[in-house]
Short mmCIF file of C-alpha atoms and ligand atoms in Angstrom, two decimals:
data_model
loop_
_atom_site.label_atom_id
_atom_site.label_comp_id
_atom_site.label_asym_id
_atom_site.label_seq_id
_atom_site.Cartn_x
_atom_site.Cartn_y
_atom_site.Cartn_z
CA MET A 526 -50.67 92.75 -73.16
CA ASN A 527 -52.06 89.39 -72.07
CA ARG A 528 -49.60 87.19 -70.31
CA LYS A 529 -49.92 83.90 -68.48
CA PRO A 530 -50.17 84.40 -64.71
CA PHE A 531 -47.22 83.23 -62.63
CA SER A 532 -47.51 80.82 -59.70
CA ILE A 533 -45.03 80.31 -56.84
CA ALA A 534 -45.24 77.24 -54.65
CA ILE A 535 -43.71 77.42 -51.17
CA ASP A 536 -43.71 74.20 -49.21
CA GLY A 537 -41.99 73.19 -45.98
CA PRO A 538 -42.53 72.18 -42.42
CA ALA A 539 -44.32 74.27 -39.75
CA GLY A 540 -42.57 77.34 -38.50
CA ALA A 541 -40.03 77.65 -41.37
CA GLY A 542 -41.42 81.15 -42.12
CA LYS A 543 -43.51 80.17 -45.16
CA SER A 544 -46.51 82.39 -44.47
CA THR A 545 -44.57 85.49 -43.43
CA VAL A 546 -42.19 85.27 -46.39
CA ALA A 547 -44.96 84.37 -48.87
CA LYS A 548 -47.17 87.27 -47.69
CA ALA A 549 -44.32 89.82 -47.96
CA VAL A 550 -43.24 88.63 -51.42
CA ALA A 551 -46.88 88.50 -52.63
CA THR A 552 -47.46 92.12 -51.59
CA GLU A 553 -44.20 93.24 -53.40
CA LEU A 554 -45.22 91.31 -56.62
CA SER A 555 -48.91 92.27 -56.41
CA ALA A 556 -49.86 88.64 -56.33
CA MET A 557 -52.56 86.74 -54.47
CA TYR A 558 -51.33 84.95 -51.39
CA LEU A 559 -53.14 81.76 -50.46
CA ASP A 560 -52.42 80.10 -47.13
CA THR A 561 -53.63 76.47 -47.78
CA GLY A 562 -52.78 75.37 -44.27
CA ALA A 563 -55.69 77.60 -43.08
CA MET A 564 -58.12 75.41 -45.06
CA TYR A 565 -56.91 72.17 -43.43
CA ARG A 566 -57.06 74.03 -40.07
CA ALA A 567 -60.71 74.94 -40.67
CA PHE A 568 -61.53 71.35 -41.47
CA GLY A 569 -59.53 70.26 -38.33
CA LEU A 570 -61.49 72.74 -36.22
CA TYR A 571 -64.76 71.40 -37.55
CA MET A 572 -63.74 67.86 -36.53
CA LEU A 573 -62.19 68.94 -33.20
CA ARG A 574 -65.52 70.62 -32.22
CA ARG A 575 -67.18 67.23 -32.85
CA GLY A 576 -64.50 65.41 -30.87
CA ALA A 577 -63.83 63.34 -34.00
CA ASN A 578 -60.51 64.57 -35.44
CA LYS A 579 -58.96 61.10 -35.04
CA ASP A 580 -61.95 59.26 -36.52
CA LYS A 581 -61.24 58.53 -40.17
CA SER A 582 -64.75 57.46 -41.13
CA ALA A 583 -66.22 60.59 -39.49
CA ILE A 584 -63.74 62.74 -41.33
CA ILE A 585 -64.59 61.11 -44.73
CA ALA A 586 -68.31 61.53 -43.91
CA ALA A 587 -67.73 65.23 -43.28
CA VAL A 588 -65.98 65.93 -46.56
CA ASP A 589 -69.24 66.64 -48.42
CA ASP A 590 -70.90 68.50 -45.53
CA VAL A 591 -68.23 70.89 -44.29
CA ASP A 592 -68.66 74.40 -45.63
CA ILE A 593 -65.24 76.08 -45.96
CA THR A 594 -64.89 79.33 -47.87
CA VAL A 595 -62.06 81.80 -48.34
CA GLU A 596 -62.54 85.51 -48.73
CA PHE A 597 -60.09 88.34 -49.13
CA ILE A 598 -61.00 91.30 -46.96
CA ASP A 599 -58.81 94.40 -47.38
CA GLY A 600 -56.23 92.10 -48.86
CA ALA A 601 -56.11 89.70 -45.97
CA GLN A 602 -57.30 86.11 -46.23
CA HIS A 603 -60.26 85.19 -44.04
CA ILE A 604 -61.49 81.67 -43.65
CA PHE A 605 -65.10 80.83 -42.97
CA LEU A 606 -66.59 77.61 -41.54
CA GLY A 607 -70.34 77.38 -42.15
CA GLY A 608 -70.40 81.18 -42.45
CA GLU A 609 -68.51 81.78 -39.17
CA ASP A 610 -65.23 83.68 -39.48
CA VAL A 611 -62.71 81.26 -37.89
CA THR A 612 -59.57 83.13 -39.03
CA GLN A 613 -58.44 83.54 -35.39
CA ALA A 614 -59.90 80.31 -33.94
CA ILE A 615 -57.84 78.14 -36.30
CA ARG A 616 -54.59 79.48 -34.77
CA GLU A 617 -55.17 77.83 -31.39
CA PRO A 618 -52.39 75.26 -30.78
CA GLU A 619 -54.73 72.26 -30.57
CA VAL A 620 -56.05 73.01 -34.07
CA SER A 621 -52.56 72.45 -35.50
CA MET A 622 -52.56 68.74 -34.79
CA ALA A 623 -56.20 68.35 -35.71
CA ALA A 624 -55.34 69.97 -39.13
CA SER A 625 -52.50 67.51 -39.53
CA ASP A 626 -54.89 64.64 -38.62
CA VAL A 627 -57.51 65.50 -41.18
CA SER A 628 -54.88 66.34 -43.83
CA ALA A 629 -53.77 62.69 -43.90
CA VAL A 630 -57.15 61.59 -45.31
CA PRO A 631 -57.06 61.44 -49.10
CA GLU A 632 -60.67 62.43 -49.56
CA VAL A 633 -60.03 65.66 -47.59
CA ARG A 634 -56.99 66.48 -49.68
CA GLU A 635 -58.85 65.90 -52.93
CA ARG A 636 -61.53 68.46 -51.91
CA MET A 637 -58.97 70.98 -50.65
CA VAL A 638 -56.71 70.76 -53.68
CA ALA A 639 -59.71 71.34 -56.01
CA LEU A 640 -60.73 74.35 -53.97
CA GLN A 641 -57.18 75.73 -53.91
CA ARG A 642 -56.78 75.43 -57.70
CA LYS A 643 -60.20 77.07 -58.26
CA ILE A 644 -59.33 80.06 -55.96
CA ALA A 645 -55.99 80.61 -57.71
CA GLU A 646 -57.18 80.19 -61.30
CA GLY A 647 -56.28 83.11 -63.52
CA HIS A 648 -54.33 84.96 -60.81
CA ASP A 649 -50.64 85.59 -60.15
CA VAL A 650 -50.40 83.55 -56.98
CA ILE A 651 -48.09 82.59 -54.16
CA MET A 652 -49.36 79.55 -52.36
CA ASP A 653 -47.82 77.94 -49.28
CA GLY A 654 -48.44 74.51 -47.80
CA ARG A 655 -47.03 70.99 -47.88
CA ASP A 656 -47.95 69.68 -51.33
CA ILE A 657 -48.12 72.79 -53.51
CA GLY A 658 -45.07 72.01 -55.66
CA THR A 659 -45.73 68.28 -55.75
CA LYS A 660 -49.49 68.24 -56.23
CA VAL A 661 -51.54 71.51 -56.36
CA LEU A 662 -49.30 73.44 -58.81
CA PRO A 663 -47.09 70.91 -60.54
CA ASN A 664 -46.26 73.45 -63.28
CA ALA A 665 -45.53 76.34 -60.92
CA THR A 666 -43.19 79.05 -62.26
CA LEU A 667 -41.03 78.58 -59.15
CA LYS A 668 -41.02 75.97 -56.40
CA ILE A 669 -39.38 76.68 -53.03
CA TYR A 670 -38.85 74.27 -50.20
CA LEU A 671 -38.46 76.48 -47.15
CA THR A 672 -37.03 74.82 -44.10
CA ALA A 673 -35.10 75.44 -40.84
CA SER A 674 -33.92 73.29 -37.97
CA VAL A 675 -36.76 72.08 -35.78
CA GLU A 676 -35.23 73.80 -32.71
CA GLU A 677 -35.18 77.17 -34.51
CA ARG A 678 -38.76 76.61 -35.78
CA ALA A 679 -39.93 75.85 -32.26
CA ARG A 680 -38.17 78.92 -30.93
CA ARG A 681 -39.97 81.11 -33.51
CA ARG A 682 -43.35 79.53 -32.77
CA CYS A 683 -42.81 80.13 -29.03
CA LEU A 684 -42.04 83.80 -29.72
CA GLU A 685 -45.18 84.12 -31.88
CA LEU A 686 -47.40 82.53 -29.23
CA ALA A 687 -45.94 84.76 -26.52
CA GLN A 688 -46.51 87.85 -28.65
CA LYS A 689 -50.14 86.84 -29.02
CA GLY A 690 -50.40 86.61 -25.23
CA ASN A 691 -50.69 82.80 -25.39
CA PRO A 692 -47.34 81.56 -24.20
CA GLU A 693 -46.47 77.84 -24.28
CA PRO A 694 -43.30 76.16 -22.84
CA TYR A 695 -40.56 75.68 -25.39
CA GLU A 696 -40.27 71.88 -24.72
CA LYS A 697 -43.96 71.39 -25.45
CA VAL A 698 -43.85 73.42 -28.64
CA LEU A 699 -40.74 71.42 -29.73
CA GLU A 700 -42.39 68.08 -29.05
CA ASP A 701 -45.65 69.12 -30.82
CA MET A 702 -43.66 70.32 -33.82
CA LYS A 703 -41.69 67.06 -34.06
CA ALA A 704 -44.86 65.04 -33.81
CA ARG A 705 -46.53 67.12 -36.59
CA ASP A 706 -43.37 66.94 -38.80
CA TYR A 707 -43.41 63.21 -38.46
CA GLN A 708 -47.10 62.89 -39.30
CA ASP A 709 -46.92 65.28 -42.26
CA THR A 710 -43.88 63.55 -43.79
CA HIS A 711 -44.94 59.97 -43.20
CA ARG A 712 -48.57 59.99 -44.43
CA ALA A 713 -49.35 58.08 -47.62
CA ALA A 714 -51.26 60.85 -49.33
CA SER A 715 -49.09 63.69 -50.64
CA PRO A 716 -46.53 63.59 -47.82
CA LEU A 717 -44.44 66.72 -47.20
CA ARG A 718 -41.29 66.47 -49.40
CA PRO A 719 -39.46 68.85 -51.68
CA ALA A 720 -40.64 68.65 -55.31
CA ASP A 721 -37.87 67.25 -57.55
CA ASP A 722 -37.51 70.72 -59.18
CA ALA A 723 -37.79 72.79 -55.97
CA VAL A 724 -35.09 75.12 -54.65
CA THR A 725 -34.37 74.44 -51.00
CA VAL A 726 -33.90 77.51 -48.80
CA ASP A 727 -32.76 76.93 -45.24
CA THR A 728 -33.74 79.85 -43.08
CA THR A 729 -32.16 78.63 -39.79
CA ASN A 730 -29.53 81.39 -39.77
CA ASN A 731 -31.50 84.00 -41.68
CA THR A 732 -33.31 87.04 -40.44
CA LEU A 733 -36.81 87.40 -41.80
CA GLU A 734 -35.56 90.22 -44.08
CA GLU A 735 -32.89 87.97 -45.47
CA SER A 736 -35.36 85.16 -46.26
CA VAL A 737 -37.79 87.60 -47.92
CA ALA A 738 -34.91 89.06 -50.03
CA GLU A 739 -33.79 85.61 -51.14
CA ILE A 740 -37.30 84.44 -52.14
CA ARG A 741 -37.94 87.75 -53.89
CA ARG A 742 -34.72 87.32 -55.93
CA LEU A 743 -35.61 83.73 -56.84
CA ALA A 744 -39.14 84.79 -57.78
CA LEU A 745 -38.07 87.67 -60.01
CA GLU A 746 -35.53 85.48 -61.79
CA ALA A 747 -38.09 82.71 -62.42
CA ILE A 748 -40.73 85.19 -63.60
CA ASP A 749 -38.17 86.77 -66.01
CA ARG A 750 -37.14 83.35 -67.37
CA ARG A 751 -40.71 82.30 -68.20
O1 DC B 1725 -49.23 75.37 -42.57
P1 DC B 1725 -50.04 75.00 -41.27
O2 DC B 1725 -49.20 74.73 -40.09
O3 DC B 1725 -51.09 75.99 -41.07
O4 DC B 1725 -50.79 73.64 -41.70
C1 DC B 1725 -51.52 72.85 -40.79
C2 DC B 1725 -51.54 71.40 -41.18
O5 DC B 1725 -52.28 71.24 -42.43
C3 DC B 1725 -50.19 70.77 -41.47
O6 DC B 1725 -49.66 70.17 -40.24
C4 DC B 1725 -50.40 69.77 -42.54
C5 DC B 1725 -51.66 70.28 -43.27
N1 DC B 1725 -51.40 70.84 -44.59
C6 DC B 1725 -51.31 69.97 -45.62
O7 DC B 1725 -51.35 68.79 -45.43
N2 DC B 1725 -51.20 70.45 -46.91
C7 DC B 1725 -51.12 71.73 -47.14
N3 DC B 1725 -51.04 72.20 -48.42
C8 DC B 1725 -51.22 72.69 -46.07
C9 DC B 1725 -51.33 72.16 -44.79
#
């Protein structure tokens, strides 16, 4: 039987657990998972390599040239920049701020949003980012705003970096996170904020399993209600 695909938007600040939770729930619901932050990160990496991530006119000039593609290899999202697989490279800490820098430019957002909608078209999808519920998927089946205290988010990010063999001091991670939160919530173009019809889930005191269970429950209820 033909049915309309469902879409789940998960927005929130860095380190709230969006990608881990979205990935787990997408697997359980056999849906596509799209990490939209990876696309801004690839753009940020492109500008960072040119030493121009703070240069608004250079960023606008790059919008039509930069070649960003997304592929799913064995179910995992890979991101390519001019044919180079940059899936690992975009996770370097300095790329986080460069991604936030380029994401404030409306021309960049316009191109990324169009690409995101095109990739998701016709699929059951869970997308995470900053503007999914407010801009990319305004009619999403379910909108979640996933958050946690900035101290807890910095603690989780520290743990993740240490596990990757790339440890950073807690104070630095906390300061970087606060700076990025500020930039992402104060930009003029699609700032990070909960959509009016989003359900806010605070994961500060949750284990990962608890957060996954809560989002799964909300997703199944919303899909049932359609
Ligand atoms: O989710 P992330 O940390 O990988 O995202 C990196 C940056 O990209 C984030 O600081 C803001 C930007 N971003 C955005 O503006 N809109 C999105 N949908 C996703 C990310």
